[in-house]
Short mmCIF file of C-alpha atoms in Angstrom, two decimals:
data_model
loop_
_atom_site.label_atom_id
_atom_site.label_comp_id
_atom_site.label_asym_id
_atom_site.label_seq_id
_atom_site.Cartn_x
_atom_site.Cartn_y
_atom_site.Cartn_z
CA MET A 1261 122.50 -110.98 -31.96
CA SER A 1262 120.08 -112.08 -29.27
CA GLN A 1263 117.14 -111.33 -31.54
CA TYR A 1264 118.63 -113.77 -34.26
CA ASN A 1265 119.01 -116.61 -31.61
CA GLN A 1266 115.51 -116.05 -30.48
CA LEU A 1267 114.19 -116.47 -33.99
CA ARG A 1268 116.14 -119.74 -34.46
CA THR A 1269 114.76 -121.32 -31.34
CA GLN A 1270 111.15 -120.71 -32.28
CA PRO A 1271 109.40 -123.37 -34.24
CA HIS A 1272 107.69 -122.39 -37.57
CA ARG A 1273 104.01 -121.57 -37.04
CA ASN A 1274 102.95 -123.73 -40.03
CA GLN A 1275 104.58 -126.95 -38.79
CA PRO A 1276 103.10 -128.39 -35.59
CA LEU A 1277 105.29 -130.16 -33.22
CA LYS A 1278 105.04 -134.04 -33.30
CA GLU A 1279 104.99 -135.69 -30.17
CA THR A 1280 106.53 -139.34 -29.70
CA HIS A 1281 105.73 -141.90 -27.25
CA PRO A 1282 107.53 -144.93 -26.31
CA GLN A 1283 104.61 -147.25 -27.19
CA ASP A 1284 104.69 -145.91 -30.68
CA GLN A 1285 108.04 -147.52 -31.28
CA ARG A 1286 106.82 -151.04 -32.14
CA HIS A 1287 109.03 -154.00 -32.73
CA PRO A 1288 108.45 -156.66 -35.19
CA THR A 1289 106.48 -159.57 -34.07
CA ALA A 1290 105.84 -163.11 -35.09
CA ASN A 1291 102.55 -161.91 -36.94
CA ASP A 1292 104.66 -159.72 -39.10
CA GLN A 1293 106.66 -162.55 -40.29
CA PRO A 1294 105.70 -164.50 -43.43
CA SER A 1295 103.71 -167.71 -42.51
CA LYS A 1296 105.84 -170.77 -42.52
CA ALA A 1297 102.94 -172.70 -44.25
CA LEU A 1298 103.10 -170.15 -47.05
CA GLN A 1299 106.80 -170.46 -47.30
CA HIS A 1300 106.60 -174.35 -47.42
CA PRO A 1301 106.80 -175.58 -51.10
CA LEU A 1302 104.10 -178.07 -50.73
CA TYR A 1303 101.57 -175.49 -49.31
CA GLY A 1304 98.20 -176.08 -50.75
CA ALA A 1305 98.89 -179.45 -52.13
CA LYS A 1306 96.54 -182.32 -51.15
CA ARG A 1307 98.03 -184.93 -49.01
CA PRO A 1308 97.91 -188.44 -50.55
CA THR A 1309 95.43 -191.00 -49.05
CA ALA A 1310 96.99 -193.86 -47.04
CA THR A 1311 97.21 -197.19 -48.73
CA LEU A 1312 95.38 -198.80 -45.71
CA ILE A 1313 92.48 -196.51 -46.04
CA TRP A 1314 92.10 -197.26 -49.72
CA LEU A 1315 92.35 -200.95 -49.08
CA ILE A 1316 89.52 -200.85 -46.22
CA GLY A 1317 87.46 -198.77 -48.72
CA VAL A 1318 87.82 -201.39 -51.54
CA ILE A 1319 87.07 -204.24 -49.16
CA CYS A 1320 83.83 -202.42 -47.86
CA THR A 1321 82.68 -201.72 -51.46
CA VAL A 1322 83.22 -205.34 -52.48
CA LEU A 1323 81.24 -206.55 -49.31
CA TRP A 1324 78.35 -204.23 -50.07
CA VAL A 1325 78.24 -205.40 -53.66
CA LEU A 1326 78.08 -209.07 -52.58
CA ILE A 1327 75.41 -208.37 -50.01
CA ILE A 1328 73.30 -206.69 -52.64
CA VAL A 1329 73.89 -209.34 -55.17
CA GLY A 1330 73.19 -212.12 -52.71
CA GLY A 1331 69.91 -210.42 -51.65
CA LEU A 1332 68.87 -210.03 -55.30
CA ALA A 1333 69.61 -213.67 -55.90
CA VAL A 1334 67.50 -214.77 -52.89
CA VAL A 1335 64.60 -212.82 -54.13
CA ILE A 1336 64.84 -214.03 -57.67
CA VAL A 1337 64.88 -217.56 -56.43
CA TYR A 1338 61.97 -217.11 -54.14
CA LEU A 1339 59.95 -215.50 -57.02
CA ILE A 1340 60.73 -218.42 -59.44
CA PHE A 1341 60.38 -221.63 -57.06
CA ARG A 1342 57.97 -220.09 -54.52
CA PRO A 1343 59.05 -222.40 -51.62
CA ARG A 1344 56.49 -223.72 -49.28
CA SER A 1345 56.96 -225.71 -45.97
CA PRO A 1346 55.93 -229.41 -45.89
CA ARG A 1347 52.78 -230.17 -43.99
CA PHE A 1348 52.39 -232.70 -41.20
CA GLU A 1349 48.71 -233.62 -40.46
CA ILE A 1350 46.87 -236.58 -38.58
CA SER A 1351 44.02 -238.08 -40.65
CA SER A 1352 42.96 -240.79 -38.20
CA ALA A 1353 43.85 -242.05 -34.64
CA THR A 1354 42.76 -244.87 -32.21
CA LEU A 1355 43.51 -244.90 -28.65
CA ASN A 1356 43.74 -248.63 -27.92
CA THR A 1357 44.57 -248.51 -24.07
CA ALA A 1358 44.59 -245.73 -21.47
CA TYR A 1359 44.44 -246.28 -17.70
CA ILE A 1360 46.01 -245.10 -14.48
CA ASP A 1361 47.99 -247.58 -12.37
CA MET A 1362 49.02 -247.10 -8.81
CA GLY A 1363 47.20 -243.94 -8.56
CA SER A 1364 49.32 -241.72 -10.63
CA LEU A 1365 51.16 -243.82 -13.49
CA LEU A 1366 49.65 -243.59 -17.01
CA ASN A 1367 49.70 -246.61 -19.31
CA ALA A 1368 48.51 -245.73 -22.89
CA ASP A 1369 48.64 -247.14 -26.42
CA LEU A 1370 47.88 -244.88 -29.38
CA THR A 1371 47.97 -245.46 -33.03
CA PHE A 1372 47.65 -242.71 -35.55
CA LEU A 1373 48.00 -242.22 -39.33
CA ALA A 1374 50.02 -239.04 -40.39
CA ASN A 1375 49.99 -237.46 -43.67
CA ILE A 1376 53.36 -235.76 -44.66
CA SER A 1377 53.02 -233.77 -47.85
CA ASN A 1378 55.13 -231.74 -49.99
CA PRO A 1379 53.11 -228.91 -51.54
CA ASN A 1380 55.83 -227.42 -53.81
CA LYS A 1381 55.65 -227.64 -57.56
CA LYS A 1382 59.36 -227.21 -58.28
CA ILE A 1383 61.11 -228.34 -55.20
CA ASP A 1384 61.93 -231.89 -53.93
CA VAL A 1385 62.20 -232.45 -50.11
CA SER A 1386 63.99 -234.98 -48.03
CA PHE A 1387 63.99 -235.72 -44.25
CA ASP A 1388 67.15 -236.85 -42.56
CA ILE A 1389 65.68 -236.36 -38.81
CA PHE A 1390 61.95 -237.13 -38.20
CA GLU A 1391 60.99 -237.31 -34.54
CA VAL A 1392 57.53 -237.45 -33.16
CA ASP A 1393 56.53 -237.03 -29.44
CA LEU A 1394 53.35 -237.50 -27.69
CA TYR A 1395 52.23 -235.29 -24.76
CA TYR A 1396 49.32 -235.28 -22.23
CA ARG A 1397 49.22 -231.68 -21.19
CA THR A 1398 52.69 -230.82 -20.29
CA THR A 1399 54.07 -234.29 -19.80
CA LEU A 1400 55.85 -236.30 -22.51
CA ILE A 1401 54.42 -239.83 -22.53
CA ALA A 1402 55.86 -241.44 -25.62
CA THR A 1403 58.41 -240.71 -28.33
CA THR A 1404 59.37 -242.35 -31.71
CA ALA A 1405 61.43 -241.79 -34.74
CA VAL A 1406 61.18 -242.35 -38.44
CA ASP A 1407 64.00 -243.48 -40.91
CA PRO A 1408 65.07 -240.81 -43.36
CA PHE A 1409 62.87 -240.53 -46.51
CA SER A 1410 62.45 -238.34 -49.44
CA GLU A 1411 59.27 -236.67 -51.34
CA MET A 1412 59.05 -235.68 -54.94
CA ARG A 1413 57.37 -232.30 -55.78
CA LEU A 1414 53.54 -232.47 -55.03
CA GLU A 1415 54.07 -235.81 -53.33
CA ALA A 1416 52.35 -237.02 -50.13
CA LYS A 1417 53.09 -240.04 -47.92
CA LEU A 1418 51.15 -241.62 -45.22
CA GLY A 1419 52.97 -243.01 -42.11
CA THR A 1420 51.62 -245.15 -39.34
CA PHE A 1421 52.89 -244.21 -35.75
CA HIS A 1422 52.42 -246.48 -32.81
CA MET A 1423 53.09 -244.64 -29.47
CA VAL A 1424 53.12 -246.59 -26.23
CA SER A 1425 53.38 -245.18 -22.71
CA SER A 1426 54.27 -247.30 -19.72
CA GLN A 1427 54.17 -246.21 -16.28
CA VAL A 1428 54.56 -242.61 -16.86
CA ALA A 1429 54.15 -240.42 -13.74
CA LEU A 1430 51.59 -237.48 -13.97
CA HIS A 1431 51.17 -234.41 -11.91
CA THR A 1432 48.40 -234.45 -9.50
CA GLY A 1433 46.48 -231.94 -11.55
CA GLU A 1434 46.90 -233.82 -14.80
CA MET A 1435 45.88 -237.20 -13.12
CA GLU A 1436 42.61 -235.65 -12.04
CA GLN A 1437 42.06 -234.21 -15.33
CA LEU A 1438 42.62 -237.56 -17.20
CA ARG A 1439 40.26 -239.27 -14.70
CA ASN A 1440 37.55 -236.85 -15.82
CA GLU A 1441 38.28 -236.99 -19.48
CA LEU A 1442 38.19 -240.84 -19.46
CA ALA A 1443 34.89 -240.74 -17.66
CA ASN A 1444 33.54 -238.33 -20.20
CA SER A 1445 34.99 -240.18 -23.26
CA SER A 1446 36.99 -237.28 -24.56
CA ILE A 1447 40.76 -237.30 -24.05
CA SER A 1448 42.94 -234.50 -25.37
CA LEU A 1449 46.49 -235.22 -26.46
CA ASP A 1450 49.31 -233.32 -28.26
CA VAL A 1451 51.41 -234.86 -31.06
CA LYS A 1452 54.67 -232.70 -31.50
CA GLY A 1453 57.00 -233.44 -34.30
CA SER A 1454 60.46 -231.99 -35.16
CA PHE A 1455 61.84 -232.64 -38.66
CA ARG A 1456 65.00 -231.49 -40.45
CA ALA A 1457 64.27 -231.06 -44.11
CA ARG A 1458 66.54 -230.56 -47.11
CA SER A 1459 64.98 -228.83 -50.11
CA SER A 1460 66.44 -229.23 -53.53
CA LEU A 1461 65.77 -226.53 -56.21
CA GLY A 1462 65.84 -226.95 -59.97
CA ARG A 1463 67.06 -230.49 -60.45
CA ASN A 1464 69.37 -230.33 -57.56
CA PHE A 1465 71.39 -227.32 -58.42
CA LEU A 1466 70.62 -225.65 -55.03
CA HIS A 1467 70.12 -227.12 -51.75
CA PHE A 1468 69.22 -225.64 -48.23
CA LYS A 1469 68.32 -227.30 -44.88
CA TYR A 1470 66.01 -226.20 -42.34
CA TRP A 1471 64.04 -227.23 -39.34
CA LEU A 1472 60.19 -227.72 -39.20
CA HIS A 1473 58.09 -228.02 -36.10
CA GLY A 1474 54.78 -229.62 -36.31
CA ARG A 1475 51.95 -229.83 -33.74
CA CYS A 1476 48.58 -231.55 -33.67
CA SER A 1477 46.02 -231.26 -31.02
CA ILE A 1478 43.70 -234.25 -31.11
CA VAL A 1479 40.71 -235.37 -29.21
CA VAL A 1480 39.90 -239.22 -29.15
CA ASN A 1481 37.28 -241.31 -27.47
CA SER A 1482 37.74 -243.54 -24.50
CA PRO A 1483 39.37 -246.94 -25.26
CA PRO A 1484 38.90 -249.70 -26.54
CA GLY A 1485 37.23 -247.96 -29.40
CA GLY A 1486 39.03 -244.58 -28.89
CA ALA A 1487 38.40 -243.11 -32.47
CA LEU A 1488 39.61 -239.59 -33.52
CA MET A 1489 37.02 -236.97 -32.77
CA SER A 1490 38.88 -233.93 -34.01
CA SER A 1491 42.36 -232.88 -35.01
CA LYS A 1492 44.01 -229.34 -35.57
CA CYS A 1493 47.54 -229.32 -37.01
CA ILE A 1494 50.07 -226.59 -37.43
CA THR A 1495 53.48 -226.83 -39.20
CA LYS A 1496 55.94 -223.91 -39.05
CA ARG A 1497 59.65 -223.41 -39.45
#
C-alpha cells in the first residue's frame, strides 16, 4: 500500500512541473479595451468646414481677383495712353529792382515768363491749384497764385508772373551773399511751384488727380537791366 501511494505522489517524468508567479496573472487594462474612437459610428468621417471659414475664404479670393484685375487695368491704361507729367519752365526773366534796405531787409521786383506745357498726345490736363513761390537761398521772398486753367493734348501756354518782395528780412549770411552777387551782377534765385493737376483720359471717360512740384534755378543780372542769364527747371510728382 505504501508503494502505491508513493507512485501516486511522484510526478510523471515526461511532464515538467509548471511554476506560476503572481505577476503572470494579468488583469485587463484600458489598452486591452476597444478604442472609443473606433467604436464611434462617425470615426474616420471628415468634419464639415465651418461656414465662417468658407465665407472668409470666398472674401479673400474675391479681393485677390479684384487686385489682380485692377493691376492689369492700370498696366493696360498706361500702355495705351502713356501718361506724362506737364512741364513748368522759365523762358525769360527780368530783375527790375533789388536792393537792401535798413541793413538786412530785401526789396525786389522780378518778372518772368513761364511756359506750362502738356506733352501728352491722348490726355487733357487741367489745373485747379497753381501756386508759385520765389526764394532767395532758403528765404521765401514772394508768392503768387494763378486762376484755374486747362490745356488740351500737346498744348502749351505762356504765363507772365510778377513777383514783388517788400521789406523781407534775410539771414546775416544771406544778406552778405546777396551784396556780393549784386556787386558781381549775378543773382541766383529759386522759383518753386506747387500744382494740382487733373488728367482726363480718352474723351473724359477716366480722371485722376495728382500734385506736381516744379523748381527752376535762375541766374539774372543786376537791375535795372537784370536779364536772364541761365535757367534750369525740373518738374516731378
